[in-house]
PDB file of C-alpha atoms in Angstrom:
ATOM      1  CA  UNK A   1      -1.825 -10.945 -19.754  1.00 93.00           C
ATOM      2  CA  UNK A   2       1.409  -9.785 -21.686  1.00 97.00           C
ATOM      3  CA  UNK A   3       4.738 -10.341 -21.057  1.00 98.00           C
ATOM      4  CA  UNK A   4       7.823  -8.791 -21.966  1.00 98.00           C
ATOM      5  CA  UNK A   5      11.617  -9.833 -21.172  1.00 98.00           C
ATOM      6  CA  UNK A   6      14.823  -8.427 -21.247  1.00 98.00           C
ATOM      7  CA  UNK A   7      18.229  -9.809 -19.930  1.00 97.00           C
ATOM      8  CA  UNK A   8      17.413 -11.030 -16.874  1.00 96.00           C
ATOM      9  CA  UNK A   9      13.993  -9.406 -16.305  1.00 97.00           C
ATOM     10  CA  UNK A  10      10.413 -10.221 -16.907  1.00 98.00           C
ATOM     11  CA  UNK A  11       7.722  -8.358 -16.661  1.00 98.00           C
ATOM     12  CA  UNK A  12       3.556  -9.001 -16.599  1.00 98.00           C
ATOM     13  CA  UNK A  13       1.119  -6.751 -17.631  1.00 97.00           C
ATOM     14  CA  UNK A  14      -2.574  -6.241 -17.397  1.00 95.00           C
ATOM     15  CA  UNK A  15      -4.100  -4.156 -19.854  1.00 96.00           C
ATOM     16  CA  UNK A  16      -8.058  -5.094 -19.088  1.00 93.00           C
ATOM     17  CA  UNK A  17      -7.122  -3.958 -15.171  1.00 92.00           C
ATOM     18  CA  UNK A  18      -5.911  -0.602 -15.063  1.00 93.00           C
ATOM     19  CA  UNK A  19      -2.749  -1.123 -17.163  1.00 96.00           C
ATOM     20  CA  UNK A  20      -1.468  -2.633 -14.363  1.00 95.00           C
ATOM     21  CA  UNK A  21       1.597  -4.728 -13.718  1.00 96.00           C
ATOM     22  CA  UNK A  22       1.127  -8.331 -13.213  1.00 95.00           C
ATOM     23  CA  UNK A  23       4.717  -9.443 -11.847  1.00 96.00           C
ATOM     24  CA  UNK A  24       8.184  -7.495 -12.048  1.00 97.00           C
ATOM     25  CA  UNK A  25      10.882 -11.041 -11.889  1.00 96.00           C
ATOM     26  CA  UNK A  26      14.584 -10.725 -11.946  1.00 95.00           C
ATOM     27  CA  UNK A  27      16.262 -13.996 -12.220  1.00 93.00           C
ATOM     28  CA  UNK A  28      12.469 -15.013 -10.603  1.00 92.00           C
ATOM     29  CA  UNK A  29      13.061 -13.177  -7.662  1.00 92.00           C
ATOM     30  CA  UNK A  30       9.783 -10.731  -7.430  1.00 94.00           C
ATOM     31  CA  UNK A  31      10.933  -6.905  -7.195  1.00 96.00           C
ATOM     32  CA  UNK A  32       7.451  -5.711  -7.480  1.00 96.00           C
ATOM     33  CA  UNK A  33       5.114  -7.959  -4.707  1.00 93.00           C
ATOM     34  CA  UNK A  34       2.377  -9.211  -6.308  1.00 92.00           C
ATOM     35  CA  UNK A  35      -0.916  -8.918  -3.486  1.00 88.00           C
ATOM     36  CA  UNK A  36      -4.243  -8.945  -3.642  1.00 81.00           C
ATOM     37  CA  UNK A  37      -5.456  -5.837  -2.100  1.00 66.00           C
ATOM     38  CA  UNK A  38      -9.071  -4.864  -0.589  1.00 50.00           C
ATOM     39  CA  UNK A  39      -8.762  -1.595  -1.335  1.00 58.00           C
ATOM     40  CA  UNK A  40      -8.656  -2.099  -4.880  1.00 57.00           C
ATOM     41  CA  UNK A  41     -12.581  -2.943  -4.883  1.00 52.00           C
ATOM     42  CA  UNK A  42     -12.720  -2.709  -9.238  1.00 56.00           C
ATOM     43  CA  UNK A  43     -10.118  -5.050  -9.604  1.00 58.00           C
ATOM     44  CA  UNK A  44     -12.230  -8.376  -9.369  1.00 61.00           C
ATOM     45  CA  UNK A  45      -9.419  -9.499  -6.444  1.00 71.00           C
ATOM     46  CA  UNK A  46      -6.855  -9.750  -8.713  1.00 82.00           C
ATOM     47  CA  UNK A  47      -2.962 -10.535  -8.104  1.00 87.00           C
ATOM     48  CA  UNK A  48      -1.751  -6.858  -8.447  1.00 93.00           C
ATOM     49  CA  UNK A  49       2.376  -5.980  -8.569  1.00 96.00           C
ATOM     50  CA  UNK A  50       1.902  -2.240  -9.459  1.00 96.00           C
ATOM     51  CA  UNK A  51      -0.680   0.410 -11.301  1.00 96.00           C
ATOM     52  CA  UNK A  52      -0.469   3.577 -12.457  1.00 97.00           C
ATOM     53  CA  UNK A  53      -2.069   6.584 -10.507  1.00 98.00           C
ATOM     54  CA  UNK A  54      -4.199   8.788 -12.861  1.00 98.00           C
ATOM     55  CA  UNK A  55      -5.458  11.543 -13.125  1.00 98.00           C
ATOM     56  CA  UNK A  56      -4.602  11.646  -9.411  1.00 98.00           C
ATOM     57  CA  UNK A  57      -2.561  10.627  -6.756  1.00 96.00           C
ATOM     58  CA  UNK A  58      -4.305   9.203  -3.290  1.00 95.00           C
ATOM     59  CA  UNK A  59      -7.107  10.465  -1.918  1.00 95.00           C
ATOM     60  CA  UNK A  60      -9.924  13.083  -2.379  1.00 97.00           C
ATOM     61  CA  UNK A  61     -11.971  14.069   0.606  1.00 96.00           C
ATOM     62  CA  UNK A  62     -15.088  12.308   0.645  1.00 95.00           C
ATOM     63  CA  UNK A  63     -14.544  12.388  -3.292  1.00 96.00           C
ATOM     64  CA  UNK A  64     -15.824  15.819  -3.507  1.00 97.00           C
ATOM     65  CA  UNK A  65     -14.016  19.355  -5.159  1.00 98.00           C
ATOM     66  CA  UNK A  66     -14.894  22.323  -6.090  1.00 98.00           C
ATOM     67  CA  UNK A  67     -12.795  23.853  -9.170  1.00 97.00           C
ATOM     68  CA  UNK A  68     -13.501  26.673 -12.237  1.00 96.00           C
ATOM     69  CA  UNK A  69     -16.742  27.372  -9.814  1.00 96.00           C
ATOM     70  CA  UNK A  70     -18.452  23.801  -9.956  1.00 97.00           C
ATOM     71  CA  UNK A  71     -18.551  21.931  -7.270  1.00 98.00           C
ATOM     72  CA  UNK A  72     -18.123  17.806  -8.109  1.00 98.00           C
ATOM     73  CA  UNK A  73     -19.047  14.747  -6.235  1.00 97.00           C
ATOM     74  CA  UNK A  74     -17.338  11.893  -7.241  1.00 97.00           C
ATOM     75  CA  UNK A  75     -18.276   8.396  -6.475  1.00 93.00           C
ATOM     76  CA  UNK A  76     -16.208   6.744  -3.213  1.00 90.00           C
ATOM     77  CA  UNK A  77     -13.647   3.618  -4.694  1.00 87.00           C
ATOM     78  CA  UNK A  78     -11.993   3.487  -1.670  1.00 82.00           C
ATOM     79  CA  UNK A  79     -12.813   0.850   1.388  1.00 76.00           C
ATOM     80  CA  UNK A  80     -14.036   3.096   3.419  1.00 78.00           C
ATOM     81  CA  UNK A  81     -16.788   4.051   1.486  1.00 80.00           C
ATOM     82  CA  UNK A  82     -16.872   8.078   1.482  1.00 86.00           C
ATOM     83  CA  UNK A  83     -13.119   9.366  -0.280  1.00 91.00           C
ATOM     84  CA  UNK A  84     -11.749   8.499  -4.062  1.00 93.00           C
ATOM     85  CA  UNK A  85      -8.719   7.217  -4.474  1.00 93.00           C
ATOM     86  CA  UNK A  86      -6.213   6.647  -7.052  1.00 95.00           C
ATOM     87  CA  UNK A  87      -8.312   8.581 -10.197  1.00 95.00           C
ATOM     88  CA  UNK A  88     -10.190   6.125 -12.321  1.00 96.00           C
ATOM     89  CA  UNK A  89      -7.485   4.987 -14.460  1.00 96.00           C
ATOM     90  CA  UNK A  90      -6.809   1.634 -12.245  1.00 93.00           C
ATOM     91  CA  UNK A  91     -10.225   0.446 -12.932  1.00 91.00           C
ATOM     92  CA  UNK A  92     -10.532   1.137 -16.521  1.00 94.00           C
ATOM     93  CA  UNK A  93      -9.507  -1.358 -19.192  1.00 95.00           C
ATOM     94  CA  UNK A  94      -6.470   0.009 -21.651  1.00 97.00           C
ATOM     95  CA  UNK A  95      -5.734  -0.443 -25.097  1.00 98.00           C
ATOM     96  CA  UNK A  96      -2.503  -2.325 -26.517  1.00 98.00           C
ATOM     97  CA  UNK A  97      -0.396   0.211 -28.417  1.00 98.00           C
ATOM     98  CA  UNK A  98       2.719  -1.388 -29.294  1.00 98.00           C
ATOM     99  CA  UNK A  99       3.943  -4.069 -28.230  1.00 98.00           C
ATOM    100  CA  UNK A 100       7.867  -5.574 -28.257  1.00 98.00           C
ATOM    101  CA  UNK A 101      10.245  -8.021 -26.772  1.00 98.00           C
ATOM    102  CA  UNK A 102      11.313  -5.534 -24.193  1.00 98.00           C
ATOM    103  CA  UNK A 103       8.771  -2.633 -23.914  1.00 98.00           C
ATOM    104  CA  UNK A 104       4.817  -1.762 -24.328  1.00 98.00           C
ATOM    105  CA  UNK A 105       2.650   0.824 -24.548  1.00 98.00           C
ATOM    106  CA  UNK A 106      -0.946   1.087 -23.454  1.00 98.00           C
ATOM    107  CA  UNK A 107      -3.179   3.972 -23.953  1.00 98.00           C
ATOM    108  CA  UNK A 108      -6.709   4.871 -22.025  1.00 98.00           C
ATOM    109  CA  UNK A 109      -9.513   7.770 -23.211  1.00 98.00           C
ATOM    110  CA  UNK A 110     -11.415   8.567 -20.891  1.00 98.00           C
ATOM    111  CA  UNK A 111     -14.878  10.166 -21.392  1.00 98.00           C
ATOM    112  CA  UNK A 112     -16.989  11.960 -18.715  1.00 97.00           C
ATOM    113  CA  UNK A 113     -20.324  10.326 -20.387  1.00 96.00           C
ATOM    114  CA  UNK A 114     -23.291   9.612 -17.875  1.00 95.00           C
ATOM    115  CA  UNK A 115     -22.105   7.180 -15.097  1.00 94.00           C
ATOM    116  CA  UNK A 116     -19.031   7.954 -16.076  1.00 96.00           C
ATOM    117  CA  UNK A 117     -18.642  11.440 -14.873  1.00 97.00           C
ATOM    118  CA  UNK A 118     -18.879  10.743 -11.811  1.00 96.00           C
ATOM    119  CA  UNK A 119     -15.358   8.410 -11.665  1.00 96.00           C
ATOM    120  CA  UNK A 120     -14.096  11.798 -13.360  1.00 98.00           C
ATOM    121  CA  UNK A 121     -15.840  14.913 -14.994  1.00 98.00           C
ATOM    122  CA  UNK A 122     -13.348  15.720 -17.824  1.00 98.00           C
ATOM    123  CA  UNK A 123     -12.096  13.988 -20.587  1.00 98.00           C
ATOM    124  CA  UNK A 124      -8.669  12.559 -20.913  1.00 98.00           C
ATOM    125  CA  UNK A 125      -6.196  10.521 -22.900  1.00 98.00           C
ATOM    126  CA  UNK A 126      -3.352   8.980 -21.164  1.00 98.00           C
ATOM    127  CA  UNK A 127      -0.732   6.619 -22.072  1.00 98.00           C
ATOM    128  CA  UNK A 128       1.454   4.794 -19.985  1.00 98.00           C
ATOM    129  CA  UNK A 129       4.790   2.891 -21.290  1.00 98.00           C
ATOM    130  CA  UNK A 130       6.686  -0.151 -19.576  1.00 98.00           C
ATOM    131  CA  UNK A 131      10.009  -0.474 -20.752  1.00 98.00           C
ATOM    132  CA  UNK A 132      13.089  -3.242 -19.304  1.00 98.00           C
ATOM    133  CA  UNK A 133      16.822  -3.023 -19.897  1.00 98.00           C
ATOM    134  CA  UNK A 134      19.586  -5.436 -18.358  1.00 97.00           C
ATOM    135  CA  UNK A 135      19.641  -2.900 -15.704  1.00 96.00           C
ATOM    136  CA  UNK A 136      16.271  -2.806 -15.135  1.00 98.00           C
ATOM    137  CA  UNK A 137      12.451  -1.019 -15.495  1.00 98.00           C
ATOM    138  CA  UNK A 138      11.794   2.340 -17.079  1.00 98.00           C
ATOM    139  CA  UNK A 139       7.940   3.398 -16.347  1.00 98.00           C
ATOM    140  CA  UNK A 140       6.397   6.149 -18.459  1.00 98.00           C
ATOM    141  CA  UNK A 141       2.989   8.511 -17.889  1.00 98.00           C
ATOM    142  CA  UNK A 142       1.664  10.629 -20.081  1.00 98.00           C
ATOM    143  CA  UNK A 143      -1.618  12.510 -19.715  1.00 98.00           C
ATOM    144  CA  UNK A 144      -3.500  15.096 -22.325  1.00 98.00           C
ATOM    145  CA  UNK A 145      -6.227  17.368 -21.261  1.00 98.00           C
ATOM    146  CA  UNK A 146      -9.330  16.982 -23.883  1.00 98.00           C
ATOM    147  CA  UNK A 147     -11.657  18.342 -22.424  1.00 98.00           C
ATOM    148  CA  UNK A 148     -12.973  21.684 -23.314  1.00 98.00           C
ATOM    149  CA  UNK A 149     -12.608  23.219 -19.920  1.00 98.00           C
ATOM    150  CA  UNK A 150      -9.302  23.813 -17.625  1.00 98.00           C
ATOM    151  CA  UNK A 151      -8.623  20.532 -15.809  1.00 98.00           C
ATOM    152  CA  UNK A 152      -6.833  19.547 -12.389  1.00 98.00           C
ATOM    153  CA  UNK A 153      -4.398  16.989 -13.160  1.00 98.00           C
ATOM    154  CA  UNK A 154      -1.771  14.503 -10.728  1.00 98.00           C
ATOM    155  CA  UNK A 155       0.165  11.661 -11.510  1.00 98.00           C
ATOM    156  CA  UNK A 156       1.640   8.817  -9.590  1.00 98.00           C
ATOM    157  CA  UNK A 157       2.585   5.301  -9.707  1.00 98.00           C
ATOM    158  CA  UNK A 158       1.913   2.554  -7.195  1.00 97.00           C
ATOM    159  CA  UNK A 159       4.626  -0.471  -6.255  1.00 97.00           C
ATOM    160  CA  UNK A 160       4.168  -2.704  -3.945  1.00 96.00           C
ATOM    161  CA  UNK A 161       7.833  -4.087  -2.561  1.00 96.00           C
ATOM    162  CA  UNK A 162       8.860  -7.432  -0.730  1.00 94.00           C
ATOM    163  CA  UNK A 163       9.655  -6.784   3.035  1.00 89.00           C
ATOM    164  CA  UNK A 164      11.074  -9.837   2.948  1.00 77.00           C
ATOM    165  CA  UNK A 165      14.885 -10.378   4.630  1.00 74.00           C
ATOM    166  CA  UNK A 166      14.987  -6.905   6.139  1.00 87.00           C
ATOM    167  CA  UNK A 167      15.095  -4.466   3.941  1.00 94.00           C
ATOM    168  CA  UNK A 168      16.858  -0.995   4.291  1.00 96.00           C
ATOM    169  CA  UNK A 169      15.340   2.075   2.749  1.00 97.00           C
ATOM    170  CA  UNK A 170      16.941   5.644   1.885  1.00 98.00           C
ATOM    171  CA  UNK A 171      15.598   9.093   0.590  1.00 98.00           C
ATOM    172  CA  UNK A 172      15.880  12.975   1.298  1.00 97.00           C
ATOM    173  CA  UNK A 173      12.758  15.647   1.308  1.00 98.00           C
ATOM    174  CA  UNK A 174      11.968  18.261   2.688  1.00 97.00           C
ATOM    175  CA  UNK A 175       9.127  17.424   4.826  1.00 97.00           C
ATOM    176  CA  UNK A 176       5.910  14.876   5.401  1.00 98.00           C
ATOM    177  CA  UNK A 177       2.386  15.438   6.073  1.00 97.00           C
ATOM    178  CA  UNK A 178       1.384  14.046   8.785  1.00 93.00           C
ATOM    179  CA  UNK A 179      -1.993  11.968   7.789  1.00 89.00           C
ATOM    180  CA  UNK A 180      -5.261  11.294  10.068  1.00 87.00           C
ATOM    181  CA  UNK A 181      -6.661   7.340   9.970  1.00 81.00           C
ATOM    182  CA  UNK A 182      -8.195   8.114   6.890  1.00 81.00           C
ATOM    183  CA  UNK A 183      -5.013   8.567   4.913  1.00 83.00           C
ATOM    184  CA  UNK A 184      -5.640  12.309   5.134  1.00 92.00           C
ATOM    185  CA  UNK A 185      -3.204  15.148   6.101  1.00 95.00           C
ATOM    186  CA  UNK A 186      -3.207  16.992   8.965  1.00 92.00           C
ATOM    187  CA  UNK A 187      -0.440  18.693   9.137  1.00 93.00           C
ATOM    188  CA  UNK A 188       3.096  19.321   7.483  1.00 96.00           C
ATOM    189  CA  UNK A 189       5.561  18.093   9.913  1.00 95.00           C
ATOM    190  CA  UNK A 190       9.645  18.329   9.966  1.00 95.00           C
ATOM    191  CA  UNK A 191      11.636  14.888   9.336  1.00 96.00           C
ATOM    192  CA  UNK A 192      12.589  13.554  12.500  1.00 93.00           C
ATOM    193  CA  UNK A 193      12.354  10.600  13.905  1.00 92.00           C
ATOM    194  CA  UNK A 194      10.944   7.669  12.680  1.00 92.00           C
ATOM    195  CA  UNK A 195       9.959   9.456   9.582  1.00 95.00           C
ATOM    196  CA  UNK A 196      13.811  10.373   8.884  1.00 96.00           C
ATOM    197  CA  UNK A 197      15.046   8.278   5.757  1.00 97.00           C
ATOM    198  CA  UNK A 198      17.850  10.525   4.711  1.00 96.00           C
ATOM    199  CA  UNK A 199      20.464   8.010   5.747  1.00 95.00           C
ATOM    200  CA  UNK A 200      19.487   4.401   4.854  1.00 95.00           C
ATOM    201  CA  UNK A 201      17.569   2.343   7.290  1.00 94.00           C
ATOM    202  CA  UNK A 202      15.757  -0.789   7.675  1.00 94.00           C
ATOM    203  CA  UNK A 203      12.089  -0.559   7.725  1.00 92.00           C
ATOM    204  CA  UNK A 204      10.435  -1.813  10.852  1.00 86.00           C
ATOM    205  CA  UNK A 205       7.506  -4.201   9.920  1.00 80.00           C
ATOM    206  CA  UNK A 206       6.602  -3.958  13.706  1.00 81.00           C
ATOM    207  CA  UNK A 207       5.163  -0.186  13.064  1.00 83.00           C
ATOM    208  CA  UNK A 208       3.070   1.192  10.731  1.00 89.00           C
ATOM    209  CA  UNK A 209       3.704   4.226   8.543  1.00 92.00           C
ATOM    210  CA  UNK A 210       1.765   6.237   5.846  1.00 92.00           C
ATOM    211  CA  UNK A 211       3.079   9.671   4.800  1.00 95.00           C
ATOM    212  CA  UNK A 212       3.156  11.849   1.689  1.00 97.00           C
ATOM    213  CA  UNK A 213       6.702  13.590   1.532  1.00 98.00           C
ATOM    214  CA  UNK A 214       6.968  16.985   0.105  1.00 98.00           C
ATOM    215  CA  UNK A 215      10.315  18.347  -1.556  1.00 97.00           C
ATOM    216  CA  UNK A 216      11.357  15.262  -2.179  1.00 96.00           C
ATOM    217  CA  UNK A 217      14.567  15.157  -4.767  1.00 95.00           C
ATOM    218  CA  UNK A 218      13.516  12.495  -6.890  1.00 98.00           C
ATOM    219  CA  UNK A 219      16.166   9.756  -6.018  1.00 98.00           C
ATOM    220  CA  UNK A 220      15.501   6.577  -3.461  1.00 98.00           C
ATOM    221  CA  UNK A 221      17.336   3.896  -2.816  1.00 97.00           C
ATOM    222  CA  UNK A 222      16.394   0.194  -1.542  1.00 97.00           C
ATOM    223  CA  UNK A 223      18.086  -2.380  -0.461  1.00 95.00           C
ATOM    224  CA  UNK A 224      17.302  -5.717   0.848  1.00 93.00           C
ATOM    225  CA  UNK A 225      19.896  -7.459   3.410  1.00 88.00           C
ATOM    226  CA  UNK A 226      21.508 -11.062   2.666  1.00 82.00           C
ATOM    227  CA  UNK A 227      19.534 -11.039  -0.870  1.00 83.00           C
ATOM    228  CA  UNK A 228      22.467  -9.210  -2.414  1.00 81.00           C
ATOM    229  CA  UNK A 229      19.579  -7.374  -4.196  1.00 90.00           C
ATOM    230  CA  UNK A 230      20.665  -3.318  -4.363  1.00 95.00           C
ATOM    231  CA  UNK A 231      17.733  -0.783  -6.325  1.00 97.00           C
ATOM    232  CA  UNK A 232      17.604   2.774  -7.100  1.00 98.00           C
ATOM    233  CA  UNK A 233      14.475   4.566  -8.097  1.00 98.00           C
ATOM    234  CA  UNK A 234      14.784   8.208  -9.855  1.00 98.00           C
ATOM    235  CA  UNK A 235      12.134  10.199 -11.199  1.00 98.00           C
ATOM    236  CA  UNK A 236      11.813  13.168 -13.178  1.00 98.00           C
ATOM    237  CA  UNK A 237      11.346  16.616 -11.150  1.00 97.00           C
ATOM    238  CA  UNK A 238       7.492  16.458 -11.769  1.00 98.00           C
ATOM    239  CA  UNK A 239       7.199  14.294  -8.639  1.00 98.00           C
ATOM    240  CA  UNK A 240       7.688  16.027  -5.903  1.00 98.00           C
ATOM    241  CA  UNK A 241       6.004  14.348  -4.012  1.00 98.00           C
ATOM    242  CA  UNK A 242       6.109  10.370  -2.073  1.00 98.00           C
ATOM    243  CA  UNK A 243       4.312   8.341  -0.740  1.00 97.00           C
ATOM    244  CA  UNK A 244       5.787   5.256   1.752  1.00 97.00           C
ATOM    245  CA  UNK A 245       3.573   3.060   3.224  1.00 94.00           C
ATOM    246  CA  UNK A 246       4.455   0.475   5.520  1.00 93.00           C
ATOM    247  CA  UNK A 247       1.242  -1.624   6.828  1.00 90.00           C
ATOM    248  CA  UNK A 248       1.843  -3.150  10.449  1.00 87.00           C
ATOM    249  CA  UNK A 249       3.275  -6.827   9.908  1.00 87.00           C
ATOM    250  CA  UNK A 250       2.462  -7.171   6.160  1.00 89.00           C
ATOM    251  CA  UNK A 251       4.893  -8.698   3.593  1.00 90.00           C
ATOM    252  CA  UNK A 252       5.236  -5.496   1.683  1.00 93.00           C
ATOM    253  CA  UNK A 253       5.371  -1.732   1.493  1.00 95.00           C
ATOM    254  CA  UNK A 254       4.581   0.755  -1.047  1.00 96.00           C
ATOM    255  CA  UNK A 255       7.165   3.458  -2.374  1.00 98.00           C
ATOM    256  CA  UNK A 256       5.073   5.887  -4.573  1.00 98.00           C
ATOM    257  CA  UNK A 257       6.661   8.779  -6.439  1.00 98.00           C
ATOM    258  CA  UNK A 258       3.482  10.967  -7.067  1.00 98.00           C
ATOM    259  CA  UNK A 259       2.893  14.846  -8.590  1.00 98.00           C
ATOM    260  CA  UNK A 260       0.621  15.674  -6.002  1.00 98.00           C
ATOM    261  CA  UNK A 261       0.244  15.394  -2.184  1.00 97.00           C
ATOM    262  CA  UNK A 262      -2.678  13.375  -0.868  1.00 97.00           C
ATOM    263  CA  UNK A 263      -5.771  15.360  -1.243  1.00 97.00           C
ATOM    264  CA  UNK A 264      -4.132  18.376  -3.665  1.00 98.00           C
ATOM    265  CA  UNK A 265      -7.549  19.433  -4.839  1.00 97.00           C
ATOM    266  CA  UNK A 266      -8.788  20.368  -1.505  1.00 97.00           C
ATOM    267  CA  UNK A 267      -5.842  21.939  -0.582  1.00 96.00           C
ATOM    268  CA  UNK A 268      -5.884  25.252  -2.275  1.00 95.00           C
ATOM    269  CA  UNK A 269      -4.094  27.106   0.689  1.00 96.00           C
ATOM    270  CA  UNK A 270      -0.845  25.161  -0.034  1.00 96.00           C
ATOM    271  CA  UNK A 271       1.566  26.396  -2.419  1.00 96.00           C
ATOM    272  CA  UNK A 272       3.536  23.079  -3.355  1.00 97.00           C
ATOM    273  CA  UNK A 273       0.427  20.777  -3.326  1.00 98.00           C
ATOM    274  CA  UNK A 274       1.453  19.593  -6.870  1.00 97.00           C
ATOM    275  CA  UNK A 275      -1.385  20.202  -8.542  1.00 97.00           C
ATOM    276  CA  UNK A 276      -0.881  20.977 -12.173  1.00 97.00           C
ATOM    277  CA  UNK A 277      -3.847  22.839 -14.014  1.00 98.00           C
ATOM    278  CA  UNK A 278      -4.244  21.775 -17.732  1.00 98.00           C
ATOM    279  CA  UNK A 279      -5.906  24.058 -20.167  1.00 98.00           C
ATOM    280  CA  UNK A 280      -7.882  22.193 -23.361  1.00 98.00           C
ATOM    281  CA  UNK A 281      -5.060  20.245 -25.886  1.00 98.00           C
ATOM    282  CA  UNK A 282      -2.002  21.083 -23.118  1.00 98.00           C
ATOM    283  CA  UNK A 283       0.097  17.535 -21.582  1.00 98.00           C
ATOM    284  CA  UNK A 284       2.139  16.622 -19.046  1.00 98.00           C
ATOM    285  CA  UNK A 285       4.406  13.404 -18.123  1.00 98.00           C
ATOM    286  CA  UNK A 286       6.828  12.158 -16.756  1.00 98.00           C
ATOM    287  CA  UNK A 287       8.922   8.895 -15.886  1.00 98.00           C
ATOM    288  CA  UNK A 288      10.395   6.405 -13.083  1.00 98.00           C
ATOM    289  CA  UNK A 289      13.383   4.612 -13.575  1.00 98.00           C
ATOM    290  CA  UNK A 290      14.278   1.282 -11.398  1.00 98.00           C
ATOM    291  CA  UNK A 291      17.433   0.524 -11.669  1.00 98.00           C
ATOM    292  CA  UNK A 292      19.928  -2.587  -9.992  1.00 95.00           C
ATOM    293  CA  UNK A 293      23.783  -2.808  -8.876  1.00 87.00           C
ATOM    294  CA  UNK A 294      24.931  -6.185  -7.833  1.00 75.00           C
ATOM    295  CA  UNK A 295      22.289  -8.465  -8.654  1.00 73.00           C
TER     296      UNK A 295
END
């Protein structure tokens, strides 16, 4: 494991498990929750904080597209056995590419060779950079097509937060798919309700939630009651989508800016399903930026 530090903050990082982050500590209070989660069936059961999504966001349908005329079955790396979730990227080990007292970057080519193919059929080079200031954590993706062929591209990032002393939770978008049990959308639904974030709230660990927003406008804010602990999370305008998900009486919840909604590729007949189409040698990225007031 690395481990960088700035200020007040420390940071862990796995590089052999999906460039994944370890521990996010301010003043050794956790930001990020480190948990060891089921779903995450490559990662050897594993204290996880965060990963990066690549080169897709949530699920695909039984793990199986069609694009450019070629229809692809991916293998299923999610618990239940039939969808894909997450890419490949979390289960792949990444390279160190520099490393200092406050930032690193680690890089991941992926080739569609054999077995391989089947996590994902095109080739890929992605980097993603971890960077802390006294205010805070600065998260970087970057992803280049190089394959030879057109390929369908989404990134996202994964946190898991502390529910712990009642925590309050505000953002704005535009609208959120309403998913079946399978994490799945049904439907596009208006915010009302339950669903409604737009002014802060506290999160009810009594009910569960799990919803990809759409039109969301890239700024959330957190905060966690009699912890004096305040946190803003921005992203650039790539993401236009989130994901919040809120498992019934668990110690955490998951905030997850994300390109694409859940299940983009399949969902051709949508016009802001945030699916960006690479051609051979073309890149996209984009970054995340955590920062605290008061604490």
């Amino acid at each position: 494991m690395l481990e960088i530090k700035e200020g007040d903050n420390r940071l862990g990082i796995y590089p052999k498990l999906g460039g994944s982050i370890a521990f996010w500590l301010r003043r050794n209070v956790p930001i990020f929750y480190p948990i060891v989660n089921s779903h995450l069936t490559m990662q050897s059961n594993q204290i996880i904080a965060a990963y990066p999504l690549l080169p897709y966001s949530n699920r695909i349908a039984g793990g199986q597209f069609d694009f450019a005329n070629h229809h692809y079955q991916l293998l299923s790396n999610a618990s239940n056995g039939r969808d894909a979730i997450h890419g490949n990227a979390w289960q792949k080990e990444w390279s160190l590419e520099m490393l200092a007292k406050n930032s690193v970057t680690l890089s991941l080519h992926h080739q569609p060779v054999d077995e391989l193919a089947k996590e994902w059929p095109f080739s890929y080079y992605a980097q993603v950079n971890y960077t802390l200031s006294r205010e805070g954590l600065m998260v970087s993706l970057y992803f280049k097509n190089t394959d030879h062929d057109n390929q369908p591209v989404g990134l996202g990032f994964h946190p898991y937060f502390p529910c712990r002393n009642k925590v309050e939770l505000g953002f704005a978008a535009q609208s959120v798919w309403n998913n079946d049990e399978n994490g799945l959308p049904q439907g596009r639904m208006s915010i009302k309700g339950r669903w409604d974030f737009a002014k802060m709230k506290e999160l009810q660990n009594s009910e569960s939630l799990d919803n990809c927003y759409a039109g969301w406008n890239q700024i959330a804010f957190m905060r966690w009651l009699y912890s004096d602990i305040y946190l803003t999370m921005t992203a650039s305008s790539i993401f236009q989508h989130l994901v919040l998900f809120t498992p019934q009486n668990q110690s955490y919840f998951t905030l997850e800016p994300a390109t694409n909604m859940n299940n983009a590729i399949n969902m051709s007949e949508i016009s802001d399903r945030g699916l960006t189409i690479l051609r051979p040698g073309e890149s996209v990225e984009g970054k995340i930026n955590y920062v605290f007031t008061g604490f």
